[in-house]
Amino acid sequence: MFTTRPEITGDIGMVASTHWLASSAGMSVLERGGNAADAAVAAGFVLQVVEPHLNGPGGEVPALVWDPSTADVTVLCGQGVAPQAANAGVFADLGLDLVPGTGLLPTVVPGSFGAWLLMLERWGTWPLRDVLEPAVHYAEQGHPMLERVSHALGTVAEMFTSRWPTSAATWLPGGAVPAPDARFANPVLARTYKRLIEEGEAAGGSRERQIAAARDAWYRGFVAEAVGEFCANTEVVDTSGRAHSGLLTADDLARWEPTFEKPVTLDYHGYTVCKTGPWGQGPALLQQLALLDELDLAAAEPGSADWVHTIIETAKLAMADREAWYGDPNHVDVPLADLLDPTYAATRAKLVGTDASYELRPGSPGGRTPRLPGARAADA
């Protein structure tokens, strides 16, 4: 069967990503003696530069890492938390019944920088300067603007120009949307990364100490201070149609740390599948696999209508449970054991019929009543 994701083999490893520059940066690290962690971090930072519509320094990093020294999988949680000041009462006082989808109010602690650096510190071998060099180069010297990034900027250009001037300054050089394949640079990001490298090296000591110092400069130094000041003193129009400042503070960044944890697992046809906890949507795949195990997917011809239908319908059921039950397990009760229980999967699998379902159908793990968050239909 034809696939757009063929099997790849190599003598020293391989790198796969959504952009050729990130893949080539990671492969270059492997070719020069770096290990998988060094390559992953280098590629991850390049992706932030060349695919800014998908990820960036303000994003998050959930990662699963196989450690050959322990022969075990570890989850790296780089999911930043909401500001301490963010609660239902604050939004109600602002006249909001939903958190806006854009602007500063939904901002959380930017977890990606800390997570990538913790991965480099624990499993890598290279210093931060060498790993960040490709990202600094493309941010400083420029890279070809992807057509899809140009298109994405075109959809928000008017908003940037009229309402988000600081975004326009970065993403609309000369006041215009960069054309596809035009050389695009982000010098502010390049300067930021250079300063982080310098502050890390100024700490002296081991490679690990310098990486930790750069992470501190982000979360407890000049980056955190700039983020806190901007959120407090800047108002931007968001999807509520009104201008709001942000709730994120420098103290929020200082209190947060990326963490390690055990993966959530499911055994499926001789394989142990590992995913993040319910703070991400990873367990939804495990639920889907449990459903497919009940429905004998192997009996259907791969690529056939029945095969596709079964996979899609089980995905709908798993995602419905995600909407009703997933969340930060430190703050909400997530019945993960019940959600992954074979008896629960067998009950849910009976909902898969011959016709496609158009309903959102969360289940009742352990007899609990599902609770769906409020939602508002988007304007046509």
mmCIF file of C-alpha atoms in Angstrom:
data_model
loop_
_atom_site.group_PDB
_atom_site.id
_atom_site.type_symbol
_atom_site.label_atom_id
_atom_site.label_comp_id
_atom_site.label_asym_id
_atom_site.label_seq_id
_atom_site.Cartn_x
_atom_site.Cartn_y
_atom_site.Cartn_z
ATOM 1 C CA MET A 1 0.000 0.000 0.000
ATOM 2 C CA PHE A 2 1.324 3.448 -0.917
ATOM 3 C CA THR A 3 2.257 5.612 2.051
ATOM 4 C CA THR A 4 3.614 9.121 2.357
ATOM 5 C CA ARG A 5 5.604 8.000 5.383
ATOM 6 C CA PRO A 6 7.898 5.212 4.188
ATOM 7 C CA GLU A 7 10.219 3.287 6.438
ATOM 8 C CA ILE A 8 13.626 4.957 6.704
ATOM 9 C CA THR A 9 16.861 3.230 7.648
ATOM 10 C CA GLY A 10 20.340 4.551 8.376
ATOM 11 C CA ASP A 11 23.695 3.715 9.935
ATOM 12 C CA ILE A 12 23.970 6.581 12.438
ATOM 13 C CA GLY A 13 20.334 7.476 12.933
ATOM 14 C CA MET A 14 17.705 9.528 11.167
ATOM 15 C CA VAL A 15 15.734 12.708 11.667
ATOM 16 C CA ALA A 16 12.150 13.320 10.572
ATOM 17 C CA SER A 17 10.309 16.600 10.988
ATOM 18 C CA THR A 18 7.812 18.794 9.172
ATOM 19 C CA HIS A 19 10.490 21.039 7.582
ATOM 20 C CA TRP A 20 13.580 20.141 5.613
ATOM 21 C CA LEU A 21 15.775 22.741 7.345
ATOM 22 C CA ALA A 22 14.965 21.306 10.772
ATOM 23 C CA SER A 23 15.586 17.761 9.562
ATOM 24 C CA SER A 24 18.897 18.742 7.974
ATOM 25 C CA ALA A 25 19.958 20.598 11.137
ATOM 26 C CA GLY A 26 19.248 17.536 13.260
ATOM 27 C CA MET A 27 20.987 15.226 10.803
ATOM 28 C CA SER A 28 24.011 17.502 10.783
ATOM 29 C CA VAL A 29 24.251 17.144 14.548
ATOM 30 C CA LEU A 30 24.204 13.343 14.280
ATOM 31 C CA GLU A 31 26.819 13.391 11.522
ATOM 32 C CA ARG A 32 29.124 15.490 13.715
ATOM 33 C CA GLY A 33 28.923 13.154 16.709
ATOM 34 C CA GLY A 34 25.953 14.526 18.607
ATOM 35 C CA ASN A 35 23.422 12.137 20.051
ATOM 36 C CA ALA A 36 19.655 11.917 19.539
ATOM 37 C CA ALA A 37 18.880 14.466 22.255
ATOM 38 C CA ASP A 38 21.310 16.992 20.790
ATOM 39 C CA ALA A 39 19.757 16.499 17.347
ATOM 40 C CA ALA A 40 16.179 16.695 18.606
ATOM 41 C CA VAL A 41 16.794 19.952 20.445
ATOM 42 C CA ALA A 42 18.584 21.518 17.470
ATOM 43 C CA ALA A 43 15.762 20.503 15.128
ATOM 44 C CA GLY A 44 13.097 21.646 17.584
ATOM 45 C CA PHE A 45 14.508 25.145 17.832
ATOM 46 C CA VAL A 46 14.837 25.425 14.052
ATOM 47 C CA LEU A 47 11.171 24.463 13.677
ATOM 48 C CA GLN A 48 10.245 27.396 15.914
ATOM 49 C CA VAL A 49 11.976 29.707 13.437
ATOM 50 C CA VAL A 50 10.829 28.255 10.115
ATOM 51 C CA GLU A 51 7.298 27.138 11.046
ATOM 52 C CA PRO A 52 6.095 29.908 13.373
ATOM 53 C CA HIS A 53 2.454 29.239 12.511
ATOM 54 C CA LEU A 54 2.722 25.819 14.166
ATOM 55 C CA ASN A 55 5.001 26.355 17.157
ATOM 56 C CA GLY A 56 7.286 28.872 18.768
ATOM 57 C CA PRO A 57 9.112 29.990 21.912
ATOM 58 C CA GLY A 58 5.742 30.570 23.590
ATOM 59 C CA GLY A 59 4.552 27.007 22.969
ATOM 60 C CA GLU A 60 4.944 23.719 24.769
ATOM 61 C CA VAL A 61 6.876 20.460 24.365
ATOM 62 C CA PRO A 62 5.442 17.086 25.355
ATOM 63 C CA ALA A 63 8.115 14.472 24.638
ATOM 64 C CA LEU A 64 8.643 10.758 25.133
ATOM 65 C CA VAL A 65 12.285 9.758 25.467
ATOM 66 C CA TRP A 66 13.759 6.262 25.421
ATOM 67 C CA ASP A 67 16.761 6.129 27.732
ATOM 68 C CA PRO A 68 19.052 3.196 26.828
ATOM 69 C CA SER A 69 20.868 3.485 30.154
ATOM 70 C CA THR A 70 17.673 2.610 32.049
ATOM 71 C CA ALA A 71 15.915 0.739 29.207
ATOM 72 C CA ASP A 72 12.811 2.749 29.961
ATOM 73 C CA VAL A 73 10.592 5.500 28.536
ATOM 74 C CA THR A 74 10.331 8.860 30.278
ATOM 75 C CA VAL A 75 7.800 11.599 29.564
ATOM 76 C CA LEU A 76 9.120 15.157 29.548
ATOM 77 C CA CYS A 77 6.306 17.575 30.396
ATOM 78 C CA GLY A 78 6.933 20.990 28.894
ATOM 79 C CA GLN A 79 3.308 22.091 29.200
ATOM 80 C CA GLY A 80 3.201 25.503 30.846
ATOM 81 C CA VAL A 81 0.496 26.248 33.384
ATOM 82 C CA ALA A 82 -2.113 29.002 33.490
ATOM 83 C CA PRO A 83 -1.279 32.175 35.433
ATOM 84 C CA GLN A 84 -1.994 32.132 39.161
ATOM 85 C CA ALA A 85 -4.395 35.032 38.664
ATOM 86 C CA ALA A 86 -6.485 33.197 36.070
ATOM 87 C CA ASN A 87 -9.759 32.010 37.575
ATOM 88 C CA ALA A 88 -13.439 32.072 36.701
ATOM 89 C CA GLY A 89 -14.054 35.126 38.867
ATOM 90 C CA VAL A 90 -11.464 37.208 37.032
ATOM 91 C CA PHE A 91 -13.001 36.434 33.659
ATOM 92 C CA ALA A 92 -16.509 37.057 35.008
ATOM 93 C CA ASP A 93 -15.416 40.479 36.287
ATOM 94 C CA LEU A 94 -14.245 41.239 32.744
ATOM 95 C CA GLY A 95 -17.678 40.314 31.431
ATOM 96 C CA LEU A 96 -16.418 37.123 29.805
ATOM 97 C CA ASP A 97 -18.013 33.679 30.037
ATOM 98 C CA LEU A 98 -15.273 32.077 27.929
ATOM 99 C CA VAL A 99 -11.516 32.577 27.781
ATOM 100 C CA PRO A 100 -10.805 34.383 24.496
ATOM 101 C CA GLY A 101 -9.075 32.274 21.873
ATOM 102 C CA THR A 102 -6.514 34.961 21.004
ATOM 103 C CA GLY A 103 -4.783 37.840 22.702
ATOM 104 C CA LEU A 104 -3.032 37.932 26.068
ATOM 105 C CA LEU A 105 -5.689 36.538 28.423
ATOM 106 C CA PRO A 106 -5.248 32.880 27.368
ATOM 107 C CA THR A 107 -1.451 33.086 27.669
ATOM 108 C CA VAL A 108 0.211 30.374 29.759
ATOM 109 C CA VAL A 109 3.788 29.914 30.915
ATOM 110 C CA PRO A 110 5.901 29.252 27.787
ATOM 111 C CA GLY A 111 7.110 25.714 28.414
ATOM 112 C CA SER A 112 9.002 24.845 25.249
ATOM 113 C CA PHE A 113 12.301 26.565 26.068
ATOM 114 C CA GLY A 114 12.570 24.943 29.475
ATOM 115 C CA ALA A 115 11.637 21.506 28.189
ATOM 116 C CA TRP A 116 14.103 21.511 25.295
ATOM 117 C CA LEU A 117 16.897 22.678 27.597
ATOM 118 C CA LEU A 118 16.062 20.089 30.241
ATOM 119 C CA MET A 119 16.203 17.389 27.559
ATOM 120 C CA LEU A 120 19.602 18.719 26.459
ATOM 121 C CA GLU A 121 20.860 18.921 30.036
ATOM 122 C CA ARG A 122 19.831 15.398 31.013
ATOM 123 C CA TRP A 123 20.406 13.396 27.826
ATOM 124 C CA GLY A 124 22.463 15.580 25.507
ATOM 125 C CA THR A 125 26.221 15.935 25.086
ATOM 126 C CA TRP A 126 26.616 19.263 23.280
ATOM 127 C CA PRO A 127 26.803 22.766 24.785
ATOM 128 C CA LEU A 128 23.866 25.097 24.269
ATOM 129 C CA ARG A 129 25.739 27.366 21.843
ATOM 130 C CA ASP A 130 26.344 24.529 19.376
ATOM 131 C CA VAL A 131 22.782 23.223 19.587
ATOM 132 C CA LEU A 132 21.188 26.652 19.130
ATOM 133 C CA GLU A 133 23.531 27.714 16.316
ATOM 134 C CA PRO A 134 21.264 26.555 13.445
ATOM 135 C CA ALA A 135 18.192 28.314 14.897
ATOM 136 C CA VAL A 136 20.189 31.499 15.528
ATOM 137 C CA HIS A 137 21.531 31.374 11.966
ATOM 138 C CA TYR A 138 18.096 31.076 10.325
ATOM 139 C CA ALA A 139 16.571 33.684 12.633
ATOM 140 C CA GLU A 140 19.408 36.124 11.961
ATOM 141 C CA GLN A 141 20.220 35.467 8.306
ATOM 142 C CA GLY A 142 16.754 34.454 7.180
ATOM 143 C CA HIS A 143 15.110 31.430 5.595
ATOM 144 C CA PRO A 144 12.649 30.863 2.722
ATOM 145 C CA MET A 145 9.130 31.834 3.771
ATOM 146 C CA LEU A 146 6.842 28.838 3.431
ATOM 147 C CA GLU A 147 3.763 29.371 1.281
ATOM 148 C CA ARG A 148 1.491 28.193 4.075
ATOM 149 C CA VAL A 149 3.117 30.604 6.546
ATOM 150 C CA SER A 150 2.681 33.472 4.089
ATOM 151 C CA HIS A 151 -0.960 32.503 3.686
ATOM 152 C CA ALA A 152 -1.470 32.326 7.460
ATOM 153 C CA LEU A 153 0.040 35.793 7.874
ATOM 154 C CA GLY A 154 -2.236 37.081 5.152
ATOM 155 C CA THR A 155 -5.293 36.038 7.139
ATOM 156 C CA VAL A 156 -4.190 38.110 10.168
ATOM 157 C CA ALA A 157 -2.358 40.980 8.464
ATOM 158 C CA GLU A 158 -5.166 43.503 8.937
ATOM 159 C CA MET A 159 -5.509 42.588 12.603
ATOM 160 C CA PHE A 160 -1.756 42.855 13.158
ATOM 161 C CA THR A 161 -1.634 46.234 11.447
ATOM 162 C CA SER A 162 -4.609 47.763 13.212
ATOM 163 C CA ARG A 163 -4.615 46.012 16.585
ATOM 164 C CA TRP A 164 -1.354 44.147 17.260
ATOM 165 C CA PRO A 165 1.418 46.546 16.180
ATOM 166 C CA THR A 166 4.226 44.654 17.912
ATOM 167 C CA SER A 167 3.259 41.505 15.987
ATOM 168 C CA ALA A 168 3.141 43.512 12.770
ATOM 169 C CA ALA A 169 6.667 44.777 13.429
ATOM 170 C CA THR A 170 7.986 41.206 13.416
ATOM 171 C CA TRP A 171 5.766 39.413 10.913
ATOM 172 C CA LEU A 172 4.994 42.151 8.375
ATOM 173 C CA PRO A 173 8.392 43.616 7.491
ATOM 174 C CA GLY A 174 7.928 46.825 5.551
ATOM 175 C CA GLY A 175 4.229 46.654 6.342
ATOM 176 C CA ALA A 176 3.536 43.800 3.913
ATOM 177 C CA VAL A 177 2.948 40.053 4.094
ATOM 178 C CA PRO A 178 6.183 38.252 3.124
ATOM 179 C CA ALA A 179 5.762 36.478 -0.205
ATOM 180 C CA PRO A 180 6.274 32.712 -0.476
ATOM 181 C CA ASP A 181 9.977 31.849 -0.801
ATOM 182 C CA ALA A 182 11.016 35.380 0.228
ATOM 183 C CA ARG A 183 13.895 35.486 2.700
ATOM 184 C CA PHE A 184 12.447 36.114 6.140
ATOM 185 C CA ALA A 185 14.421 36.832 9.311
ATOM 186 C CA ASN A 186 13.546 37.300 12.967
ATOM 187 C CA PRO A 187 16.460 39.331 14.367
ATOM 188 C CA VAL A 188 14.810 39.932 17.750
ATOM 189 C CA LEU A 189 14.582 36.181 18.354
ATOM 190 C CA ALA A 190 18.204 35.746 17.217
ATOM 191 C CA ARG A 191 19.373 38.406 19.689
ATOM 192 C CA THR A 192 17.360 36.801 22.473
ATOM 193 C CA TYR A 193 18.895 33.378 21.895
ATOM 194 C CA LYS A 194 22.393 34.886 21.677
ATOM 195 C CA ARG A 195 21.911 36.627 25.008
ATOM 196 C CA LEU A 196 20.632 33.438 26.616
ATOM 197 C CA ILE A 197 23.718 31.581 25.356
ATOM 198 C CA GLU A 198 25.995 34.324 26.710
ATOM 199 C CA GLU A 199 24.307 34.388 30.121
ATOM 200 C CA GLY A 200 24.574 30.622 30.330
ATOM 201 C CA GLU A 201 28.278 30.649 29.472
ATOM 202 C CA ALA A 202 28.896 33.486 31.925
ATOM 203 C CA ALA A 203 27.790 31.156 34.724
ATOM 204 C CA GLY A 204 30.831 28.995 34.019
ATOM 205 C CA GLY A 205 31.257 25.459 35.219
ATOM 206 C CA SER A 206 30.003 22.340 33.503
ATOM 207 C CA ARG A 207 27.918 22.064 30.358
ATOM 208 C CA GLU A 208 24.923 21.181 32.500
ATOM 209 C CA ARG A 209 25.389 24.209 34.753
ATOM 210 C CA GLN A 210 25.540 26.550 31.774
ATOM 211 C CA ILE A 211 22.360 25.082 30.288
ATOM 212 C CA ALA A 212 20.583 25.464 33.628
ATOM 213 C CA ALA A 213 21.781 29.083 33.850
ATOM 214 C CA ALA A 214 20.346 29.840 30.411
ATOM 215 C CA ARG A 215 17.055 28.287 31.492
ATOM 216 C CA ASP A 216 17.090 30.505 34.587
ATOM 217 C CA ALA A 217 17.687 33.556 32.387
ATOM 218 C CA TRP A 218 14.486 32.674 30.545
ATOM 219 C CA TYR A 219 12.245 31.903 33.531
ATOM 220 C CA ARG A 220 13.776 34.055 36.235
ATOM 221 C CA GLY A 221 15.732 36.627 34.263
ATOM 222 C CA PHE A 222 15.374 39.105 31.424
ATOM 223 C CA VAL A 223 12.876 37.083 29.371
ATOM 224 C CA ALA A 224 10.472 36.584 32.284
ATOM 225 C CA GLU A 225 10.722 40.259 33.181
ATOM 226 C CA ALA A 226 9.937 41.306 29.598
ATOM 227 C CA VAL A 227 6.995 38.900 29.374
ATOM 228 C CA GLY A 228 5.528 40.064 32.677
ATOM 229 C CA GLU A 229 5.918 43.741 31.803
ATOM 230 C CA PHE A 230 4.352 43.293 28.368
ATOM 231 C CA CYS A 231 1.354 41.370 29.684
ATOM 232 C CA ALA A 232 0.720 43.891 32.453
ATOM 233 C CA ASN A 233 1.137 47.056 30.410
ATOM 234 C CA THR A 234 -0.181 46.116 26.977
ATOM 235 C CA GLU A 235 -3.763 45.737 25.849
ATOM 236 C CA VAL A 236 -4.664 43.964 22.609
ATOM 237 C CA VAL A 237 -8.027 43.218 21.048
ATOM 238 C CA ASP A 238 -8.902 39.529 21.283
ATOM 239 C CA THR A 239 -11.760 37.358 20.034
ATOM 240 C CA SER A 240 -14.109 38.976 22.547
ATOM 241 C CA GLY A 241 -13.884 42.091 20.396
ATOM 242 C CA ARG A 242 -12.405 44.090 23.282
ATOM 243 C CA ALA A 243 -8.891 44.972 24.358
ATOM 244 C CA HIS A 244 -7.428 43.253 27.407
ATOM 245 C CA SER A 245 -4.049 43.054 29.079
ATOM 246 C CA GLY A 246 -2.669 39.716 30.220
ATOM 247 C CA LEU A 247 -2.604 37.847 33.515
ATOM 248 C CA LEU A 248 0.782 36.154 33.105
ATOM 249 C CA THR A 249 3.507 37.514 35.393
ATOM 250 C CA ALA A 250 7.236 37.052 35.812
ATOM 251 C CA ASP A 251 6.460 35.216 39.045
ATOM 252 C CA ASP A 252 4.353 32.693 37.106
ATOM 253 C CA LEU A 253 7.378 31.889 34.967
ATOM 254 C CA ALA A 254 9.687 31.709 37.988
ATOM 255 C CA ARG A 255 7.430 29.202 39.767
ATOM 256 C CA TRP A 256 7.238 26.766 36.850
ATOM 257 C CA GLU A 257 9.650 23.966 35.949
ATOM 258 C CA PRO A 258 9.486 21.250 33.280
ATOM 259 C CA THR A 259 9.104 17.823 34.837
ATOM 260 C CA PHE A 260 9.707 14.145 34.190
ATOM 261 C CA GLU A 261 7.071 11.468 34.701
ATOM 262 C CA LYS A 262 6.175 7.910 33.794
ATOM 263 C CA PRO A 263 4.208 7.406 30.578
ATOM 264 C CA VAL A 264 0.649 6.134 30.400
ATOM 265 C CA THR A 265 0.793 2.805 28.551
ATOM 266 C CA LEU A 266 -1.361 0.251 26.787
ATOM 267 C CA ASP A 267 -0.322 -3.146 25.415
ATOM 268 C CA TYR A 268 -1.585 -3.593 21.866
ATOM 269 C CA HIS A 269 -0.819 -6.653 19.736
ATOM 270 C CA GLY A 270 2.577 -7.258 21.305
ATOM 271 C CA TYR A 271 3.607 -3.594 21.544
ATOM 272 C CA THR A 272 3.621 -1.322 24.584
ATOM 273 C CA VAL A 273 2.342 2.053 23.403
ATOM 274 C CA CYS A 274 3.448 5.006 25.548
ATOM 275 C CA LYS A 275 1.762 8.389 25.818
ATOM 276 C CA THR A 276 1.710 11.474 28.038
ATOM 277 C CA GLY A 277 -0.691 11.846 30.917
ATOM 278 C CA PRO A 278 -4.137 13.447 30.550
ATOM 279 C CA TRP A 279 -2.654 16.962 30.675
ATOM 280 C CA GLY A 280 -2.183 16.259 26.951
ATOM 281 C CA GLN A 281 -4.408 14.343 24.580
ATOM 282 C CA GLY A 282 -2.032 11.375 24.349
ATOM 283 C CA PRO A 283 -4.243 8.871 26.214
ATOM 284 C CA ALA A 284 -6.933 9.333 23.542
ATOM 285 C CA LEU A 285 -4.848 7.176 21.189
ATOM 286 C CA LEU A 286 -4.613 4.499 23.869
ATOM 287 C CA GLN A 287 -8.384 4.582 24.266
ATOM 288 C CA GLN A 288 -8.794 4.297 20.506
ATOM 289 C CA LEU A 289 -6.464 1.296 20.371
ATOM 290 C CA ALA A 290 -8.426 -0.368 23.185
ATOM 291 C CA LEU A 291 -11.619 0.131 21.161
ATOM 292 C CA LEU A 292 -10.017 -1.208 17.976
ATOM 293 C CA ASP A 293 -8.878 -4.278 19.887
ATOM 294 C CA GLU A 294 -12.544 -5.007 20.644
ATOM 295 C CA LEU A 295 -13.588 -4.517 17.021
ATOM 296 C CA ASP A 296 -11.071 -6.818 15.302
ATOM 297 C CA LEU A 297 -9.658 -4.219 12.941
ATOM 298 C CA ALA A 298 -7.344 -6.843 11.431
ATOM 299 C CA ALA A 299 -10.350 -8.489 9.802
ATOM 300 C CA ALA A 300 -10.880 -5.458 7.541
ATOM 301 C CA GLU A 301 -8.758 -4.847 4.465
ATOM 302 C CA PRO A 302 -6.291 -1.981 5.099
ATOM 303 C CA GLY A 303 -7.457 1.126 3.273
ATOM 304 C CA SER A 304 -10.957 -0.208 2.690
ATOM 305 C CA ALA A 305 -14.101 1.756 3.551
ATOM 306 C CA ASP A 306 -14.829 -0.518 6.521
ATOM 307 C CA TRP A 307 -11.270 -0.133 7.811
ATOM 308 C CA VAL A 308 -11.370 3.676 7.573
ATOM 309 C CA HIS A 309 -14.886 3.835 9.047
ATOM 310 C CA THR A 310 -13.900 1.787 12.091
ATOM 311 C CA ILE A 311 -10.817 3.880 12.788
ATOM 312 C CA ILE A 312 -12.715 7.157 12.448
ATOM 313 C CA GLU A 313 -15.624 6.096 14.653
ATOM 314 C CA THR A 314 -13.324 4.907 17.436
ATOM 315 C CA ALA A 315 -11.397 8.184 17.198
ATOM 316 C CA LYS A 316 -14.669 10.083 17.694
ATOM 317 C CA LEU A 317 -15.457 8.119 20.854
ATOM 318 C CA ALA A 318 -11.963 8.585 22.266
ATOM 319 C CA MET A 319 -12.013 12.309 21.520
ATOM 320 C CA ALA A 320 -15.434 12.667 23.147
ATOM 321 C CA ASP A 321 -13.955 11.217 26.330
ATOM 322 C CA ARG A 322 -11.027 13.587 25.966
ATOM 323 C CA GLU A 323 -13.430 16.547 25.970
ATOM 324 C CA ALA A 324 -15.308 15.298 29.027
ATOM 325 C CA TRP A 325 -12.571 13.835 31.197
ATOM 326 C CA TYR A 326 -9.043 15.024 30.385
ATOM 327 C CA GLY A 327 -7.278 17.813 32.259
ATOM 328 C CA ASP A 328 -4.460 18.594 34.635
ATOM 329 C CA PRO A 329 -4.497 15.645 37.082
ATOM 330 C CA ASN A 330 -3.087 17.960 39.769
ATOM 331 C CA HIS A 331 -6.349 19.901 39.784
ATOM 332 C CA VAL A 332 -9.097 17.655 38.418
ATOM 333 C CA ASP A 333 -10.074 14.021 38.896
ATOM 334 C CA VAL A 334 -9.189 12.200 35.695
ATOM 335 C CA PRO A 335 -10.449 8.577 35.847
ATOM 336 C CA LEU A 336 -7.653 7.321 33.636
ATOM 337 C CA ALA A 337 -7.648 3.741 34.913
ATOM 338 C CA ASP A 338 -11.366 3.428 34.199
ATOM 339 C CA LEU A 339 -11.004 5.060 30.773
ATOM 340 C CA LEU A 340 -8.412 2.449 29.799
ATOM 341 C CA ASP A 341 -10.176 -0.490 31.416
ATOM 342 C CA PRO A 342 -10.929 -3.299 28.905
ATOM 343 C CA THR A 343 -14.491 -3.637 30.237
ATOM 344 C CA TYR A 344 -15.124 0.050 29.566
ATOM 345 C CA ALA A 345 -13.630 -0.281 26.081
ATOM 346 C CA ALA A 346 -15.859 -3.263 25.332
ATOM 347 C CA THR A 347 -18.940 -1.272 26.325
ATOM 348 C CA ARG A 348 -17.925 1.736 24.270
ATOM 349 C CA ALA A 349 -17.042 -0.389 21.224
ATOM 350 C CA LYS A 350 -20.689 -1.442 20.955
ATOM 351 C CA LEU A 351 -21.497 2.148 19.928
ATOM 352 C CA VAL A 352 -19.641 1.692 16.642
ATOM 353 C CA GLY A 353 -22.238 0.803 14.030
ATOM 354 C CA THR A 354 -22.360 0.681 10.263
ATOM 355 C CA ASP A 355 -23.327 4.357 9.975
ATOM 356 C CA ALA A 356 -21.193 7.369 10.878
ATOM 357 C CA SER A 357 -22.212 9.124 14.092
ATOM 358 C CA TYR A 358 -22.586 12.882 14.191
ATOM 359 C CA GLU A 359 -23.006 13.078 17.965
ATOM 360 C CA LEU A 360 -20.485 13.877 20.675
ATOM 361 C CA ARG A 361 -20.797 10.805 22.901
ATOM 362 C CA PRO A 362 -18.596 10.800 26.012
ATOM 363 C CA GLY A 363 -18.829 7.756 28.228
ATOM 364 C CA SER A 364 -19.327 7.184 31.955
ATOM 365 C CA PRO A 365 -16.100 5.569 33.241
ATOM 366 C CA GLY A 366 -16.674 4.041 36.653
ATOM 367 C CA GLY A 367 -20.281 5.173 36.522
ATOM 368 C CA ARG A 368 -19.424 8.867 36.556
ATOM 369 C CA THR A 369 -21.624 11.372 34.751
ATOM 370 C CA PRO A 370 -19.712 13.058 31.898
ATOM 371 C CA ARG A 371 -19.330 16.809 32.054
ATOM 372 C CA LEU A 372 -18.632 18.697 28.858
ATOM 373 C CA PRO A 373 -17.206 22.227 28.870
ATOM 374 C CA GLY A 374 -19.389 24.992 27.536
ATOM 375 C CA ALA A 375 -18.815 25.861 23.912
ATOM 376 C CA ARG A 376 -20.051 28.522 21.587
ATOM 377 C CA ALA A 377 -20.627 27.933 17.898
ATOM 378 C CA ALA A 378 -18.336 29.961 15.654
ATOM 379 C CA ASP A 379 -19.924 32.650 13.528
ATOM 380 C CA ALA A 380 -20.616 31.511 9.982
#
